[in-house]
mmCIF file of C-alpha atoms in Angstrom:
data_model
loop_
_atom_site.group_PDB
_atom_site.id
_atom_site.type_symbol
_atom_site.label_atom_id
_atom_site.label_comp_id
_atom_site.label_asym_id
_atom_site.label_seq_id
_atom_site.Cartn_x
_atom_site.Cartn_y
_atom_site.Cartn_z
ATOM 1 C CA UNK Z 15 68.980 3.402 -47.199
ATOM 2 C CA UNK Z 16 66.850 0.427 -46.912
ATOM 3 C CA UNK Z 17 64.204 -0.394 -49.469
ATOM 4 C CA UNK Z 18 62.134 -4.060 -48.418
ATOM 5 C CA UNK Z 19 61.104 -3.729 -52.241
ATOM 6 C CA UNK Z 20 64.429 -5.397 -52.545
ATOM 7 C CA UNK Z 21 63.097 -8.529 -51.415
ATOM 8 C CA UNK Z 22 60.637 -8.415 -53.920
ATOM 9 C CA UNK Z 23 60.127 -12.246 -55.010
ATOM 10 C CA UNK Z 24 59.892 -13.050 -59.037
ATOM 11 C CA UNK Z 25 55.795 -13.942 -58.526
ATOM 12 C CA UNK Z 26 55.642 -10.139 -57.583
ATOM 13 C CA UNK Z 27 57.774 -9.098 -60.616
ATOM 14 C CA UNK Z 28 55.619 -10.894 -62.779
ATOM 15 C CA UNK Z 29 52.680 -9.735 -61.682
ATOM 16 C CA UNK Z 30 53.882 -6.086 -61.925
ATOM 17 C CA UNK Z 31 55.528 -6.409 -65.338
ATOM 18 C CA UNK Z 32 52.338 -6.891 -66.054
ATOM 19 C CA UNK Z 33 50.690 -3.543 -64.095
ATOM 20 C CA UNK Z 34 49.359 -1.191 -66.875
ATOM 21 C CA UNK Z 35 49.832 -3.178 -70.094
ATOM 22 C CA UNK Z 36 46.010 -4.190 -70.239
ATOM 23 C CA UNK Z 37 45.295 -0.355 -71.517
ATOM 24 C CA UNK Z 38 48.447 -0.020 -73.939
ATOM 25 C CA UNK Z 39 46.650 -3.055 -76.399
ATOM 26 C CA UNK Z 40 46.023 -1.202 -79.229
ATOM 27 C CA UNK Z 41 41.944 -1.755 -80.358
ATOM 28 C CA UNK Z 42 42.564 -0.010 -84.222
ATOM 29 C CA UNK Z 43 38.268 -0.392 -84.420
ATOM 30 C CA UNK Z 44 37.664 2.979 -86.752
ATOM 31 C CA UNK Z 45 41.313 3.352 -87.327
ATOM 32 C CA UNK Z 46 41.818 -0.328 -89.175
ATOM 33 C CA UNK Z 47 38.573 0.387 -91.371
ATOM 34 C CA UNK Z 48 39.816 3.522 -92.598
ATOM 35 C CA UNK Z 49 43.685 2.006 -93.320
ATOM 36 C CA UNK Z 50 41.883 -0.638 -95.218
ATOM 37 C CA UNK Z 51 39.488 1.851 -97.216
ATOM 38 C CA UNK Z 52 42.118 4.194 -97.874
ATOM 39 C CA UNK Z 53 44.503 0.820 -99.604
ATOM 40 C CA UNK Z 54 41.418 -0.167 -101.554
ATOM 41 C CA UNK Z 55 40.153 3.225 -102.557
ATOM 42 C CA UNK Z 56 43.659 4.987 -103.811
ATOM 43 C CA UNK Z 57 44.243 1.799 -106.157
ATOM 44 C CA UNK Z 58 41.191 -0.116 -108.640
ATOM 45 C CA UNK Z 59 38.352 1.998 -106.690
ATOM 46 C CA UNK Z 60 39.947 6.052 -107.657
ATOM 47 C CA UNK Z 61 41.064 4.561 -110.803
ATOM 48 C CA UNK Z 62 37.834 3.116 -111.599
ATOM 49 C CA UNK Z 63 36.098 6.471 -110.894
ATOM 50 C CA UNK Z 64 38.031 8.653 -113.379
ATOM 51 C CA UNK Z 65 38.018 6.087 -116.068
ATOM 52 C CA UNK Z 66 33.813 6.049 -115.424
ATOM 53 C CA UNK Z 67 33.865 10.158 -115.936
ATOM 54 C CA UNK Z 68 36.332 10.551 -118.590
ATOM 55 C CA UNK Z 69 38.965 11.848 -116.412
ATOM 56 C CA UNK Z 70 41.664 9.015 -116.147
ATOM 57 C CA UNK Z 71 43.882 11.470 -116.971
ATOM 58 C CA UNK Z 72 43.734 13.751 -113.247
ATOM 59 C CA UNK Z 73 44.767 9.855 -112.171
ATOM 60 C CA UNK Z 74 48.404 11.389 -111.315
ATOM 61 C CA UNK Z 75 46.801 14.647 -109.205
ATOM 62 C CA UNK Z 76 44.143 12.552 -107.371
ATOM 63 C CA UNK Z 77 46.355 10.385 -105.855
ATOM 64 C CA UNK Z 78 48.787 12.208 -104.272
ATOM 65 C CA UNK Z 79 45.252 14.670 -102.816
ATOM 66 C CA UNK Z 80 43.821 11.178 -101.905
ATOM 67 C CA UNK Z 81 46.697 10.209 -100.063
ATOM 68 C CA UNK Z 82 46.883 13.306 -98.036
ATOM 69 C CA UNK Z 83 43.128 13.437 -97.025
ATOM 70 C CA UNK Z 84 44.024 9.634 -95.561
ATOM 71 C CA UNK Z 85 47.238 10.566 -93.886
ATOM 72 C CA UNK Z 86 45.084 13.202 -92.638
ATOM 73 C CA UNK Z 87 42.044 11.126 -91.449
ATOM 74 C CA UNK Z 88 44.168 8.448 -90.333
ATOM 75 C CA UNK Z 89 46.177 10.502 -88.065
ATOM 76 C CA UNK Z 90 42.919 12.056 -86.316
ATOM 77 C CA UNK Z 91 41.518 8.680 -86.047
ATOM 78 C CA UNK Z 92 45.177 7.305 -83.832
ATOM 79 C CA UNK Z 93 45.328 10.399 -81.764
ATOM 80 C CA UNK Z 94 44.240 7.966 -78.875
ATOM 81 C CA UNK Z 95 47.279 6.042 -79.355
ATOM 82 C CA UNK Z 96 49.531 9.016 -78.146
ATOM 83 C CA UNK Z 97 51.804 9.047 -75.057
ATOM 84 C CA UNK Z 98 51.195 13.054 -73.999
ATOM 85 C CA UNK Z 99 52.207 12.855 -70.864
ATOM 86 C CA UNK Z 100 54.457 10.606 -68.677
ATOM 87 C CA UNK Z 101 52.042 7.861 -67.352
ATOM 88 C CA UNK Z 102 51.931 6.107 -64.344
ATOM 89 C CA UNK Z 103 50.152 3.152 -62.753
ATOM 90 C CA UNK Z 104 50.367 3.630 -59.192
ATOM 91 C CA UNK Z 105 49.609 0.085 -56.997
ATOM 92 C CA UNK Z 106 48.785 0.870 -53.183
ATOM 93 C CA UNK Z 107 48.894 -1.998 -50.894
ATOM 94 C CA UNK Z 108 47.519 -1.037 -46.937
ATOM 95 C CA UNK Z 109 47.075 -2.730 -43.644
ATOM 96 C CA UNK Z 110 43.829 -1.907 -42.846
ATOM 97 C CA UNK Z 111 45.036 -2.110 -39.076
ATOM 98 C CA UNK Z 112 48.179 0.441 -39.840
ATOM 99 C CA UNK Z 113 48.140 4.025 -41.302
ATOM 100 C CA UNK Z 114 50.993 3.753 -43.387
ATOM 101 C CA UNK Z 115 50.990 1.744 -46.738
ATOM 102 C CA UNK Z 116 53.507 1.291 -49.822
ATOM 103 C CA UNK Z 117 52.645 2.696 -53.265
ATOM 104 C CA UNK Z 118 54.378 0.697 -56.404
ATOM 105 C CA UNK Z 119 54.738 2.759 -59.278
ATOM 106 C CA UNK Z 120 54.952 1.561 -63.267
ATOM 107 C CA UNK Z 121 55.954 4.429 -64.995
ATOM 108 C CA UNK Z 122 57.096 5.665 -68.637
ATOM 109 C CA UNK Z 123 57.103 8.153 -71.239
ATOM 110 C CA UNK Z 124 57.534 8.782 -75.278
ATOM 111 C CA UNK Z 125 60.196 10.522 -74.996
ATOM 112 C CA UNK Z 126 63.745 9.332 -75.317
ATOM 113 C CA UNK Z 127 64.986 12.518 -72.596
ATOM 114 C CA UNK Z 128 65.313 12.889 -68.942
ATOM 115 C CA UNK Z 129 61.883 13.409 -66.959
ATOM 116 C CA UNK Z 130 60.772 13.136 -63.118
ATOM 117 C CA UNK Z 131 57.607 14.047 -61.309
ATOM 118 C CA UNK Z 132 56.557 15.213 -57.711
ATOM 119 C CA UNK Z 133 55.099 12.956 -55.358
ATOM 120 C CA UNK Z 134 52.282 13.718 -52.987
ATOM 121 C CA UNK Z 135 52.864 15.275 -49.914
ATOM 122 C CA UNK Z 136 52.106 12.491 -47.813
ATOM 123 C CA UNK Z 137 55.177 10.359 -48.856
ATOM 124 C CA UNK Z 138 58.107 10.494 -46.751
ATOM 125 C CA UNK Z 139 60.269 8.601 -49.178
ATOM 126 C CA UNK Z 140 60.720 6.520 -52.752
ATOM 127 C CA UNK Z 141 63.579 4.908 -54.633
ATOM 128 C CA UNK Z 142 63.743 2.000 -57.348
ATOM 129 C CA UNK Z 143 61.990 -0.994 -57.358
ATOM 130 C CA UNK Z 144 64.615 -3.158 -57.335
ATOM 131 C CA UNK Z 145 64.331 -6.582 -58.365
ATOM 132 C CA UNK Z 146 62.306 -5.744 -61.690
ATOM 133 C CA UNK Z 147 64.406 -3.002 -62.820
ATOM 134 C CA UNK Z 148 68.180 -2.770 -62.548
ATOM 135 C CA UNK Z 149 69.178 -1.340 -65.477
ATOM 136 C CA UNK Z 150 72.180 1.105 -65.037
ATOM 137 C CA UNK Z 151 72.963 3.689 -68.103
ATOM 138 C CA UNK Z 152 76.509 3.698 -69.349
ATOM 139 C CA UNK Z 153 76.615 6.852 -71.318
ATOM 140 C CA UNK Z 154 74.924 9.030 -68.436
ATOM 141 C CA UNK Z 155 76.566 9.626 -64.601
ATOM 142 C CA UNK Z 156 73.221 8.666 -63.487
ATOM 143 C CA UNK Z 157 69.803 6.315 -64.294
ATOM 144 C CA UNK Z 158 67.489 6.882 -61.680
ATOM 145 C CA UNK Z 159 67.002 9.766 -59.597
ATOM 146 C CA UNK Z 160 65.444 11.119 -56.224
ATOM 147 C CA UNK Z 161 65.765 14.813 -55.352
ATOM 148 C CA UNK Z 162 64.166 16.580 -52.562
ATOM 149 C CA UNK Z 163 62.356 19.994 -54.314
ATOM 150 C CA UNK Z 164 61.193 22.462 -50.829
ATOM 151 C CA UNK Z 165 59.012 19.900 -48.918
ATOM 152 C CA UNK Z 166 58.557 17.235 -51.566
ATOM 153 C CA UNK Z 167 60.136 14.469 -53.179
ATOM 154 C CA UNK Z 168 60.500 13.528 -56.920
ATOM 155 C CA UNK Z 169 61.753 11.085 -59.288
ATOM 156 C CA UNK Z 170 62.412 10.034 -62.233
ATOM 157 C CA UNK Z 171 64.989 8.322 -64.809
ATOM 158 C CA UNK Z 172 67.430 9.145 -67.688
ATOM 159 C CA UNK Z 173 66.097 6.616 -70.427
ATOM 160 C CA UNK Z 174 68.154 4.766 -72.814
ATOM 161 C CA UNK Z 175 65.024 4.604 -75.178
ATOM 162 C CA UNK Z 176 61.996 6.044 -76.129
ATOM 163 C CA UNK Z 177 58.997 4.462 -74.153
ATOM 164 C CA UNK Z 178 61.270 2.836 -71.785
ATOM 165 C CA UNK Z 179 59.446 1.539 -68.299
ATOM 166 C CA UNK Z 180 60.972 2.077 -64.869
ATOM 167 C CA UNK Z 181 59.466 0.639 -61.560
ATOM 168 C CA UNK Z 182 59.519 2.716 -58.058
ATOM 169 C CA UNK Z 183 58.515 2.336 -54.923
ATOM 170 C CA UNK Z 184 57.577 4.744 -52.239
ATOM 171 C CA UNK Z 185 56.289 4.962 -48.200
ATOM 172 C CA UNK Z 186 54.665 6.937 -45.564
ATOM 173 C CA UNK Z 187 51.520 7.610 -46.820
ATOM 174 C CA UNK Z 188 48.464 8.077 -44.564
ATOM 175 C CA UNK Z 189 45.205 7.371 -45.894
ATOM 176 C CA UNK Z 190 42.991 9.402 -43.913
ATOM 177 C CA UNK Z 191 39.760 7.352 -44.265
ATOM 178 C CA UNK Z 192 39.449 4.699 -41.634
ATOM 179 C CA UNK Z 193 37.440 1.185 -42.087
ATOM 180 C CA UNK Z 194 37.954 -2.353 -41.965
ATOM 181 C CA UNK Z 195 36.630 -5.595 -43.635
ATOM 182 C CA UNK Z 196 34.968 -8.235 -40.882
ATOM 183 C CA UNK Z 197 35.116 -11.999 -42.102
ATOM 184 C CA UNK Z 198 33.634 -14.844 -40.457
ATOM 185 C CA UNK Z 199 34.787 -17.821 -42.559
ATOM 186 C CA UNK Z 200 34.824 -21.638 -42.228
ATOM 187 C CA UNK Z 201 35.005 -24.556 -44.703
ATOM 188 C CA UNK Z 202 32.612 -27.222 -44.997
ATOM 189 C CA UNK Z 203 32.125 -30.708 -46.968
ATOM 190 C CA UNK Z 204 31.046 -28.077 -50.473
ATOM 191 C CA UNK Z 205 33.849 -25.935 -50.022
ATOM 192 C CA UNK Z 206 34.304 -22.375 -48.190
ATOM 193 C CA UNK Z 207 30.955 -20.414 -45.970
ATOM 194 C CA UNK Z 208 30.799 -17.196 -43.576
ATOM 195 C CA UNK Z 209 30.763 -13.717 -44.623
ATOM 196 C CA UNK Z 210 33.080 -10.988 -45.701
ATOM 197 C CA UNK Z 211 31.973 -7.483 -44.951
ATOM 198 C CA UNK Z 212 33.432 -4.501 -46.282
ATOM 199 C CA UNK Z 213 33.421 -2.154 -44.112
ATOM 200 C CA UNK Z 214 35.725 0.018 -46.093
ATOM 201 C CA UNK Z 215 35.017 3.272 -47.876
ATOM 202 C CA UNK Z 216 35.562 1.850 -51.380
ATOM 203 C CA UNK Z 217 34.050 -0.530 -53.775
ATOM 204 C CA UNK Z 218 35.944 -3.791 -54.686
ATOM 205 C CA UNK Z 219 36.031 -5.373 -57.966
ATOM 206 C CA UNK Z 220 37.110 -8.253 -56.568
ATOM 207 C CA UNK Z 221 38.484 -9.780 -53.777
ATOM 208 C CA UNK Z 222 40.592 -12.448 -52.308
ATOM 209 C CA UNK Z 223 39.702 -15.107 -49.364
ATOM 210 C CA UNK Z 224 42.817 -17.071 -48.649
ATOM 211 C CA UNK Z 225 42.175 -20.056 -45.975
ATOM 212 C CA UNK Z 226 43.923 -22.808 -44.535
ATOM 213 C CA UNK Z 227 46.483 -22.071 -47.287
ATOM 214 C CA UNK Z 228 43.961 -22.032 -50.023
ATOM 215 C CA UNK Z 229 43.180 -19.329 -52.490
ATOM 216 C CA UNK Z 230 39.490 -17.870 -53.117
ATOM 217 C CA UNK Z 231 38.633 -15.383 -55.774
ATOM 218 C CA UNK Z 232 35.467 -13.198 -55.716
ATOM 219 C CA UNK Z 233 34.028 -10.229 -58.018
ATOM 220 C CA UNK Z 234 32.077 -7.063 -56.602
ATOM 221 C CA UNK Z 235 31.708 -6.464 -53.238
ATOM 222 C CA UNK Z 236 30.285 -2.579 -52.726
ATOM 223 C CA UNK Z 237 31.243 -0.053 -49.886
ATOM 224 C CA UNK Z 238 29.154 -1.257 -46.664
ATOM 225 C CA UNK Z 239 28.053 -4.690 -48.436
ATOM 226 C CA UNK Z 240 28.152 -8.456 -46.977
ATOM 227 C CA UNK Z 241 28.948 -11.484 -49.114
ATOM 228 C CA UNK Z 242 27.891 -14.652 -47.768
ATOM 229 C CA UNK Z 243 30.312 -16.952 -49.321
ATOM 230 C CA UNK Z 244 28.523 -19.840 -49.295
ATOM 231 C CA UNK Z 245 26.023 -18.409 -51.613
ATOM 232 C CA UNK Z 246 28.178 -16.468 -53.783
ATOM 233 C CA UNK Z 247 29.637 -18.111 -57.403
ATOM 234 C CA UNK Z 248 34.110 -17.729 -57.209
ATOM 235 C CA UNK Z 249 35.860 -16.394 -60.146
ATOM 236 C CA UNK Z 250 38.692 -18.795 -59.115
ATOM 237 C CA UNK Z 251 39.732 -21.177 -56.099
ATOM 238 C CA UNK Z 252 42.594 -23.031 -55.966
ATOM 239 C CA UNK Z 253 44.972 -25.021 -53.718
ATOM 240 C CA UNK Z 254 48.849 -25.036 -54.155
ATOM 241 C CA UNK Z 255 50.382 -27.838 -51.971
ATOM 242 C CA UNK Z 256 53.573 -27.242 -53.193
ATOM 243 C CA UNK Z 257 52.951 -23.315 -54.251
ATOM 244 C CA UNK Z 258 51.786 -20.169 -52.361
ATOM 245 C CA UNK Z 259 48.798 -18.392 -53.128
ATOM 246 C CA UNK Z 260 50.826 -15.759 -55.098
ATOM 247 C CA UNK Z 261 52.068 -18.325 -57.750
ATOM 248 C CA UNK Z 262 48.509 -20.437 -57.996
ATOM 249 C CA UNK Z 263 47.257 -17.065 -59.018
ATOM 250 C CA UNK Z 264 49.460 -16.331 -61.558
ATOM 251 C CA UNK Z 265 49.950 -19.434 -63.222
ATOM 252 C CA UNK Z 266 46.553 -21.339 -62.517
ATOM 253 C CA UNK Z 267 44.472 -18.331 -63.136
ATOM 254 C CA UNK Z 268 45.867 -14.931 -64.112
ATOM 255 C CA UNK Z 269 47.882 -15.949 -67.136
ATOM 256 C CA UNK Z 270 45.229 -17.800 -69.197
ATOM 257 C CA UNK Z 271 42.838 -14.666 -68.246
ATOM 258 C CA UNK Z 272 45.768 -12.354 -69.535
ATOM 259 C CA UNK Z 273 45.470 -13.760 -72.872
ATOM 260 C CA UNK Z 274 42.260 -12.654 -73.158
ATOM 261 C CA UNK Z 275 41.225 -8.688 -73.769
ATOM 262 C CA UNK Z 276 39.634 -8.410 -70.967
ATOM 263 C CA UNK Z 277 39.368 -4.454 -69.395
ATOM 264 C CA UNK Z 278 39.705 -5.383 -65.471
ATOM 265 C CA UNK Z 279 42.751 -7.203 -66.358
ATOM 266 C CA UNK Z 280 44.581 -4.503 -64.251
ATOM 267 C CA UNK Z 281 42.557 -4.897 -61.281
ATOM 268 C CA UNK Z 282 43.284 -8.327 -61.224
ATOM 269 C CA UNK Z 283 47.047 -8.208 -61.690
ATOM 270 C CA UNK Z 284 46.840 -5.818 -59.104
ATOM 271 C CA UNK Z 285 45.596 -8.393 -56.613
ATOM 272 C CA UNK Z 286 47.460 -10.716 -57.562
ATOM 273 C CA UNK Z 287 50.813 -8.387 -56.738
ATOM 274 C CA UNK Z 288 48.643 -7.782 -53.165
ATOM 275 C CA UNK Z 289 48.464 -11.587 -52.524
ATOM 276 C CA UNK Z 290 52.229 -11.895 -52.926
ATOM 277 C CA UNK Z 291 53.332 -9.136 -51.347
ATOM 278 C CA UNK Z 292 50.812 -9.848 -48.048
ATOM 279 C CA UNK Z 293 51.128 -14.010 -47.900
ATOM 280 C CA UNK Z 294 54.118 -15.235 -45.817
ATOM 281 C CA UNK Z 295 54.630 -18.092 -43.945
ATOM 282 C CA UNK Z 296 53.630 -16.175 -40.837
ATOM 283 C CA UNK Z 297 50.015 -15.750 -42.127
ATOM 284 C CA UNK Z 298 49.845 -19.004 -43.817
ATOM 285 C CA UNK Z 299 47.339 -20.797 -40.791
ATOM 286 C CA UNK Z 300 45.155 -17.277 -40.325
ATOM 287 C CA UNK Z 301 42.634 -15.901 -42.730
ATOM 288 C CA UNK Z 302 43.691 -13.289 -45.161
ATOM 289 C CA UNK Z 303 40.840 -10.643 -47.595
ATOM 290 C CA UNK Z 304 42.294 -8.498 -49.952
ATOM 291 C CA UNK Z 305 40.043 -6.231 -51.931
ATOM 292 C CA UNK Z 306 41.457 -4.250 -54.571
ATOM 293 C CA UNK Z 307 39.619 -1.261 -55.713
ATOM 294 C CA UNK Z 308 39.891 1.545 -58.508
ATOM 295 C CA UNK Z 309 39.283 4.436 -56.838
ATOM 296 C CA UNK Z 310 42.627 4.892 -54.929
ATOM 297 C CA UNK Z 311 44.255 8.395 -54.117
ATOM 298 C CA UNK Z 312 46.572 9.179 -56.762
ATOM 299 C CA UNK Z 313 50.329 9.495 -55.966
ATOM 300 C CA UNK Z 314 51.953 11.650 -57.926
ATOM 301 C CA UNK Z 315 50.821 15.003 -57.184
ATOM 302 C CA UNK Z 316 52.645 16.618 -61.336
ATOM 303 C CA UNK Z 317 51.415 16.677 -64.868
ATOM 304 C CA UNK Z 318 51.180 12.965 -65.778
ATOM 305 C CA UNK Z 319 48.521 10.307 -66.446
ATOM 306 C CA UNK Z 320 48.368 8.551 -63.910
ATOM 307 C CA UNK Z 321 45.924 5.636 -62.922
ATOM 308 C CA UNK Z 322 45.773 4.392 -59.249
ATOM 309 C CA UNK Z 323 44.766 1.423 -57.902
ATOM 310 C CA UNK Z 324 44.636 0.618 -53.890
ATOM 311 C CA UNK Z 325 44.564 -3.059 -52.414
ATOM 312 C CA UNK Z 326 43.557 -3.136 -48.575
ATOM 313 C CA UNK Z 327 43.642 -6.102 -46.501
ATOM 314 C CA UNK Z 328 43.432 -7.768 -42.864
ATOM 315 C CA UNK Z 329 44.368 -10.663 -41.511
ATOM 316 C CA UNK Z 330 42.762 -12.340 -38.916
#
């Protein structure tokens, strides 16, 4: 009955129409050399063979063989490119100082027919994103749906397409493992000093300082680590005056890094949904870390391929 996804700002959507693209860029490596040997070889190169052994005239009968050994070859060499399974990229963002945290979800599948999945146990409830996806089917009674199967919940949509994305949200999750991350931070005449200590149980790729309204980007920060900021080199800083953290990210930073193939690309669109989900104008005079890390619980407890990604964060 009430989804606060629905507030979801356009920063947010951004950042999360961006969630799980990084890995869908297709690298053709192997797959391009063989395309391009099998074009040269079936044409001058074959033909050039037979004429050198006297055989020009098995011409008509080796193509049609050669073809089918590269239709062959080529298909082993794309198998990677396949859609199996329904995937999922699952975004947690927790209050280190509450239990309960909200999971985003970017999900879609090959197929152009009805599918839904099983959460985890520990969520008590899920619905659609809204604000990034709205769509509405006209030729089915429903779009999205959310049924309750014994002690779990599940969802899923009717597609008007093959490959088609749909965005969820869901609540109530506990993450057992306790932990916080301890900052003592202060800005001086060469820019931001103090320490950030993860006291977490996971390892961040990177992390965010935001301070007297100004955004601070970091990279690798282990489980049980300190960085002393004063010593440590930023992947980004940044001041608005006129935007929030959430859109100096995106347009100052994450945008000309997105054009790049670059393979943490997720983690950092990740934090950058984080940062504009957690900054409001309540926060905007207190210190804020966000750490984003890859080695989140999953949420979707069903057959699916599903990679999860957890951003934790206090402010103080």
């Amino acid at each position: 009955e009430y989804n606060p996804a629905a507030e979801s700002s356009y920063i947010f959507d951004r950042f999360f129409n961006m969630f799980g693209n990084s890995n869908e860029r297709l690298h053709f490596g192997l797959l391009g050399i063989m395309v391009a040997v099998y074009v040269i070889f079936v044409g001058p190169v074959l033909y050039m063979i037979l004429k050198y052994v006297g055989k020009r005239d098995y011409y008509w009968f080796a193509v049609p063989v050669t073809t089918l050994v590269g239709t062959v070859l080529i298909y082993l060499a794309s198998r990677g490119f396949e859609v199996t399974n329904t995937k999922v990229y699952s975004l947690s963002v927790r209050n280190l100082e509450e239990q309960e945290y909200t999971t985003y979800m970017h999900c879609y599948d090959a197929r152009h027919r009805e599918w839904n999945l099983r959460l985890a146990a520990q969520y008590a409830s899920v619905g659609p994103l809204v604000g990034i996806s709205d769509v509405s089917s006209s030729n089915e009674k429903y779009y999205h749906h959310i049924q309750q199967e014994g002690d779990r919940l599940s969802f899923g949509i009717v597609p008007d397409t093959s490959f088609e994305s749909c965005f969820f949200v869901a609540e109530g999750a506990v993450q057992a493992e306790n932990g916080t991350i301890q900052s003592e931070i202060s800005y001086g005449e060469r820019g931001l000093y103090g320490t950030v200590t993860n006291e977490t149980a996971w390892d961040f790729a990177y992390f965010a300082v935001i301070y007297d309204d100004t955004l601070y980007i970091y990279n690798d920060l282990p489980s049980g680590e300190r960085c002393d900021l004063g010593e440590t080199k930023k992947v980004f800083s940044g001041i608005g005056y006129t935007e929030e953290p959430g859109e100096v990210y995106l347009y100052r930073f994450l945008i000309d890094f997105y054009e790049q193939d670059q393979k943490d690309l997720d983690s950092l669109v990740a934090l950058g949904a984080a940062i504009e989900a957690v900054y409001t104008d309540k926060n905007r005079f207190k210190t804020t870390v966000i750490g984003v890390t890859k080695d989140w619980v999953k949420a979707v407890d069903d057959n699916c391929n599903e990679t999860a990604v957890g951003c934790v964060y206090v402010i103080q």
